[in-house]
């Protein structure tokens, strides 16, 4: 049986794949291999694309004896093409991408009833300035939490 953590990381990936380039979305991450689990490949010019990876998991005391509060930090790196010669415009393209990531993740704040809530922090930058030519880059840290029972069944 897959772990709860694995299911949550998969749910973040699925939420990003809902970005289909229509309606509220400008960017299309719905295609094959557009969203991957793992560390980003900074040499690829395959745009748009995103990567999802677990950064940290903390298990602390829960609200009742025998329960634990699990908090996971999940990193999302997203890249889209930006052909503008204007540094400011490339940064704004990345800002649009980050906003769409937030929209996709906040569409279901429970990630399919897997978590109690979601908090997103993010940053954007011009890839040209960081050695990723032609890319606008959005980085988000997604914090989610849920309660788990003790394995001892206390």
PDB file of C-alpha atoms in Angstrom:
ATOM      1  CA  UNK A   1       0.000   0.000   0.000  1.00  0.00           C
ATOM      2  CA  UNK A   2       1.332   3.440  -0.918  1.00  0.00           C
ATOM      3  CA  UNK A   3       2.075   5.854   1.909  1.00  0.00           C
ATOM      4  CA  UNK A   4       0.028   8.936   2.725  1.00  0.00           C
ATOM      5  CA  UNK A   5       3.058  11.095   1.886  1.00  0.00           C
ATOM      6  CA  UNK A   6       3.344   9.516  -1.548  1.00  0.00           C
ATOM      7  CA  UNK A   7      -0.376  10.088  -2.140  1.00  0.00           C
ATOM      8  CA  UNK A   8      -0.028  13.769  -1.172  1.00  0.00           C
ATOM      9  CA  UNK A   9       2.952  14.335  -3.492  1.00  0.00           C
ATOM     10  CA  UNK A  10       0.981  12.616  -6.266  1.00  0.00           C
ATOM     11  CA  UNK A  11      -2.026  14.835  -5.552  1.00  0.00           C
ATOM     12  CA  UNK A  12       0.127  17.962  -5.943  1.00  0.00           C
ATOM     13  CA  UNK A  13       1.346  16.614  -9.284  1.00  0.00           C
ATOM     14  CA  UNK A  14      -2.231  15.888 -10.381  1.00  0.00           C
ATOM     15  CA  UNK A  15      -3.389  19.377  -9.368  1.00  0.00           C
ATOM     16  CA  UNK A  16      -0.660  20.926 -11.530  1.00  0.00           C
ATOM     17  CA  UNK A  17      -1.634  18.690 -14.453  1.00  0.00           C
ATOM     18  CA  UNK A  18      -5.084  20.324 -14.319  1.00  0.00           C
ATOM     19  CA  UNK A  19      -3.421  23.447 -15.756  1.00  0.00           C
ATOM     20  CA  UNK A  20      -4.579  22.859 -19.322  1.00  0.00           C
ATOM     21  CA  UNK A  21      -4.078  26.220 -21.037  1.00  0.00           C
ATOM     22  CA  UNK A  22      -7.803  27.033 -21.127  1.00  0.00           C
ATOM     23  CA  UNK A  23     -10.165  29.031 -18.918  1.00  0.00           C
ATOM     24  CA  UNK A  24      -8.213  30.332 -15.925  1.00  0.00           C
ATOM     25  CA  UNK A  25      -4.960  28.874 -17.254  1.00  0.00           C
ATOM     26  CA  UNK A  26      -2.541  30.316 -19.809  1.00  0.00           C
ATOM     27  CA  UNK A  27       0.009  27.534 -19.394  1.00  0.00           C
ATOM     28  CA  UNK A  28      -0.632  23.908 -20.345  1.00  0.00           C
ATOM     29  CA  UNK A  29       0.929  21.356 -18.006  1.00  0.00           C
ATOM     30  CA  UNK A  30      -1.617  18.661 -18.861  1.00  0.00           C
ATOM     31  CA  UNK A  31       0.478  16.860 -21.478  1.00  0.00           C
ATOM     32  CA  UNK A  32       2.649  13.805 -21.045  1.00  0.00           C
ATOM     33  CA  UNK A  33       5.822  14.462 -19.037  1.00  0.00           C
ATOM     34  CA  UNK A  34       4.921  18.121 -18.397  1.00  0.00           C
ATOM     35  CA  UNK A  35       4.854  17.516 -14.623  1.00  0.00           C
ATOM     36  CA  UNK A  36       7.367  15.131 -13.139  1.00  0.00           C
ATOM     37  CA  UNK A  37       8.265  13.993  -9.632  1.00  0.00           C
ATOM     38  CA  UNK A  38      11.900  14.657  -8.846  1.00  0.00           C
ATOM     39  CA  UNK A  39      14.618  17.265  -9.035  1.00  0.00           C
ATOM     40  CA  UNK A  40      14.400  19.696 -11.966  1.00  0.00           C
ATOM     41  CA  UNK A  41      16.474  19.246 -15.094  1.00  0.00           C
ATOM     42  CA  UNK A  42      17.912  22.720 -15.622  1.00  0.00           C
ATOM     43  CA  UNK A  43      19.320  21.841 -19.041  1.00  0.00           C
ATOM     44  CA  UNK A  44      15.984  21.002 -20.693  1.00  0.00           C
ATOM     45  CA  UNK A  45      14.299  23.537 -22.965  1.00  0.00           C
ATOM     46  CA  UNK A  46      11.008  21.591 -22.905  1.00  0.00           C
ATOM     47  CA  UNK A  47       8.478  24.284 -21.878  1.00  0.00           C
ATOM     48  CA  UNK A  48       6.239  24.586 -19.997  1.00  0.00           C
ATOM     49  CA  UNK A  49       7.177  21.976 -17.430  1.00  0.00           C
ATOM     50  CA  UNK A  50       7.154  21.496 -13.672  1.00  0.00           C
ATOM     51  CA  UNK A  51       8.809  19.308 -11.066  1.00  0.00           C
ATOM     52  CA  UNK A  52       7.424  18.222  -7.695  1.00  0.00           C
ATOM     53  CA  UNK A  53       9.538  16.863  -4.831  1.00  0.00           C
ATOM     54  CA  UNK A  54       9.158  16.290  -1.101  1.00  0.00           C
ATOM     55  CA  UNK A  55      11.454  18.676   0.760  1.00  0.00           C
ATOM     56  CA  UNK A  56      10.660  17.896   4.393  1.00  0.00           C
ATOM     57  CA  UNK A  57       8.284  15.901   6.561  1.00  0.00           C
ATOM     58  CA  UNK A  58       7.702  16.653  10.256  1.00  0.00           C
ATOM     59  CA  UNK A  59       5.582  14.497  12.557  1.00  0.00           C
ATOM     60  CA  UNK A  60       4.628  16.185  15.836  1.00  0.00           C
ATOM     61  CA  UNK A  61       2.147  15.589  18.645  1.00  0.00           C
ATOM     62  CA  UNK A  62      -1.436  15.677  17.518  1.00  0.00           C
ATOM     63  CA  UNK A  63      -4.541  17.033  19.204  1.00  0.00           C
ATOM     64  CA  UNK A  64      -5.148  13.748  21.062  1.00  0.00           C
ATOM     65  CA  UNK A  65      -3.007  10.994  22.549  1.00  0.00           C
ATOM     66  CA  UNK A  66      -2.169   8.507  19.816  1.00  0.00           C
ATOM     67  CA  UNK A  67      -2.555  11.068  17.010  1.00  0.00           C
ATOM     68  CA  UNK A  68       0.156  12.951  15.184  1.00  0.00           C
ATOM     69  CA  UNK A  69       0.165  16.082  13.073  1.00  0.00           C
ATOM     70  CA  UNK A  70       2.156  15.518   9.907  1.00  0.00           C
ATOM     71  CA  UNK A  71       3.406  18.553   8.011  1.00  0.00           C
ATOM     72  CA  UNK A  72       4.982  18.120   4.596  1.00  0.00           C
ATOM     73  CA  UNK A  73       6.841  20.738   2.597  1.00  0.00           C
ATOM     74  CA  UNK A  74       6.679  20.007  -1.109  1.00  0.00           C
ATOM     75  CA  UNK A  75       8.723  21.993  -3.599  1.00  0.00           C
ATOM     76  CA  UNK A  76       7.407  22.891  -7.043  1.00  0.00           C
ATOM     77  CA  UNK A  77       9.707  24.246  -9.726  1.00  0.00           C
ATOM     78  CA  UNK A  78       7.996  25.414 -12.909  1.00  0.00           C
ATOM     79  CA  UNK A  79       9.491  26.704 -16.136  1.00  0.00           C
ATOM     80  CA  UNK A  80       7.921  28.396 -19.133  1.00  0.00           C
ATOM     81  CA  UNK A  81       9.368  29.971 -22.247  1.00  0.00           C
ATOM     82  CA  UNK A  82       9.980  33.703 -22.251  1.00  0.00           C
ATOM     83  CA  UNK A  83      11.265  35.185 -25.480  1.00  0.00           C
ATOM     84  CA  UNK A  84      11.052  38.814 -24.397  1.00  0.00           C
ATOM     85  CA  UNK A  85      14.325  40.726 -24.368  1.00  0.00           C
ATOM     86  CA  UNK A  86      12.991  42.749 -21.437  1.00  0.00           C
ATOM     87  CA  UNK A  87      14.144  41.393 -18.057  1.00  0.00           C
ATOM     88  CA  UNK A  88      11.130  42.915 -16.325  1.00  0.00           C
ATOM     89  CA  UNK A  89       8.700  41.198 -18.711  1.00  0.00           C
ATOM     90  CA  UNK A  90      10.396  37.822 -18.215  1.00  0.00           C
ATOM     91  CA  UNK A  91       9.979  38.251 -14.457  1.00  0.00           C
ATOM     92  CA  UNK A  92       6.309  39.095 -14.901  1.00  0.00           C
ATOM     93  CA  UNK A  93       5.766  36.003 -17.077  1.00  0.00           C
ATOM     94  CA  UNK A  94       7.147  33.928 -14.197  1.00  0.00           C
ATOM     95  CA  UNK A  95       4.788  35.762 -11.821  1.00  0.00           C
ATOM     96  CA  UNK A  96       1.832  34.762 -14.014  1.00  0.00           C
ATOM     97  CA  UNK A  97       3.034  31.152 -13.910  1.00  0.00           C
ATOM     98  CA  UNK A  98       3.267  31.220 -10.098  1.00  0.00           C
ATOM     99  CA  UNK A  99      -0.241  32.658  -9.874  1.00  0.00           C
ATOM    100  CA  UNK A 100      -1.585  29.814 -12.014  1.00  0.00           C
ATOM    101  CA  UNK A 101       0.208  27.269  -9.826  1.00  0.00           C
ATOM    102  CA  UNK A 102      -1.534  28.777  -6.795  1.00  0.00           C
ATOM    103  CA  UNK A 103      -4.887  28.702  -8.612  1.00  0.00           C
ATOM    104  CA  UNK A 104      -4.456  25.023  -9.526  1.00  0.00           C
ATOM    105  CA  UNK A 105      -3.413  23.961  -6.034  1.00  0.00           C
ATOM    106  CA  UNK A 106      -6.056  26.038  -4.268  1.00  0.00           C
ATOM    107  CA  UNK A 107      -8.854  24.629  -6.453  1.00  0.00           C
ATOM    108  CA  UNK A 108      -9.041  21.797  -3.896  1.00  0.00           C
ATOM    109  CA  UNK A 109      -7.321  22.827  -0.681  1.00  0.00           C
ATOM    110  CA  UNK A 110      -7.677  19.291   0.685  1.00  0.00           C
ATOM    111  CA  UNK A 111      -5.992  17.646  -2.327  1.00  0.00           C
ATOM    112  CA  UNK A 112      -8.795  15.137  -2.673  1.00  0.00           C
ATOM    113  CA  UNK A 113      -9.429  14.841   1.086  1.00  0.00           C
ATOM    114  CA  UNK A 114      -5.795  13.844   1.718  1.00  0.00           C
ATOM    115  CA  UNK A 115      -4.834  16.916   3.770  1.00  0.00           C
ATOM    116  CA  UNK A 116      -6.539  19.421   6.073  1.00  0.00           C
ATOM    117  CA  UNK A 117      -5.201  22.541   4.358  1.00  0.00           C
ATOM    118  CA  UNK A 118      -2.577  23.939   2.031  1.00  0.00           C
ATOM    119  CA  UNK A 119      -0.333  27.002   2.325  1.00  0.00           C
ATOM    120  CA  UNK A 120       1.781  28.229  -0.590  1.00  0.00           C
ATOM    121  CA  UNK A 121       4.835  30.461  -0.607  1.00  0.00           C
ATOM    122  CA  UNK A 122       6.573  31.304  -3.834  1.00  0.00           C
ATOM    123  CA  UNK A 123       9.147  33.289  -5.727  1.00  0.00           C
ATOM    124  CA  UNK A 124       9.854  34.010  -9.378  1.00  0.00           C
ATOM    125  CA  UNK A 125      12.886  34.917 -11.426  1.00  0.00           C
ATOM    126  CA  UNK A 126      14.201  35.417 -14.919  1.00  0.00           C
ATOM    127  CA  UNK A 127      15.979  32.250 -15.974  1.00  0.00           C
ATOM    128  CA  UNK A 128      18.437  34.167 -18.178  1.00  0.00           C
ATOM    129  CA  UNK A 129      19.883  35.776 -15.057  1.00  0.00           C
ATOM    130  CA  UNK A 130      20.406  32.360 -13.433  1.00  0.00           C
ATOM    131  CA  UNK A 131      21.874  30.458 -16.376  1.00  0.00           C
ATOM    132  CA  UNK A 132      18.582  28.993 -17.660  1.00  0.00           C
ATOM    133  CA  UNK A 133      18.289  30.781 -21.024  1.00  0.00           C
ATOM    134  CA  UNK A 134      14.856  31.560 -22.434  1.00  0.00           C
ATOM    135  CA  UNK A 135      13.015  30.533 -19.279  1.00  0.00           C
ATOM    136  CA  UNK A 136      10.802  32.264 -16.771  1.00  0.00           C
ATOM    137  CA  UNK A 137      10.939  30.337 -13.491  1.00  0.00           C
ATOM    138  CA  UNK A 138       8.453  30.031 -10.640  1.00  0.00           C
ATOM    139  CA  UNK A 139       9.348  28.223  -7.422  1.00  0.00           C
ATOM    140  CA  UNK A 140       6.701  27.365  -4.846  1.00  0.00           C
ATOM    141  CA  UNK A 141       6.898  25.713  -1.468  1.00  0.00           C
ATOM    142  CA  UNK A 142       3.648  23.961  -0.684  1.00  0.00           C
ATOM    143  CA  UNK A 143       2.964  23.246   2.981  1.00  0.00           C
ATOM    144  CA  UNK A 144       0.277  20.681   3.759  1.00  0.00           C
ATOM    145  CA  UNK A 145      -0.755  18.984   6.965  1.00  0.00           C
ATOM    146  CA  UNK A 146      -2.951  16.140   8.143  1.00  0.00           C
ATOM    147  CA  UNK A 147      -3.472  14.020  11.243  1.00  0.00           C
ATOM    148  CA  UNK A 148      -2.347  10.418  11.478  1.00  0.00           C
ATOM    149  CA  UNK A 149      -3.040   7.681  14.015  1.00  0.00           C
ATOM    150  CA  UNK A 150      -0.303   6.027  16.028  1.00  0.00           C
ATOM    151  CA  UNK A 151       0.778   2.691  14.598  1.00  0.00           C
ATOM    152  CA  UNK A 152       0.365   1.280  18.129  1.00  0.00           C
ATOM    153  CA  UNK A 153      -3.313   2.155  18.033  1.00  0.00           C
ATOM    154  CA  UNK A 154      -3.235   4.041  21.321  1.00  0.00           C
TER     155      UNK A 154
END
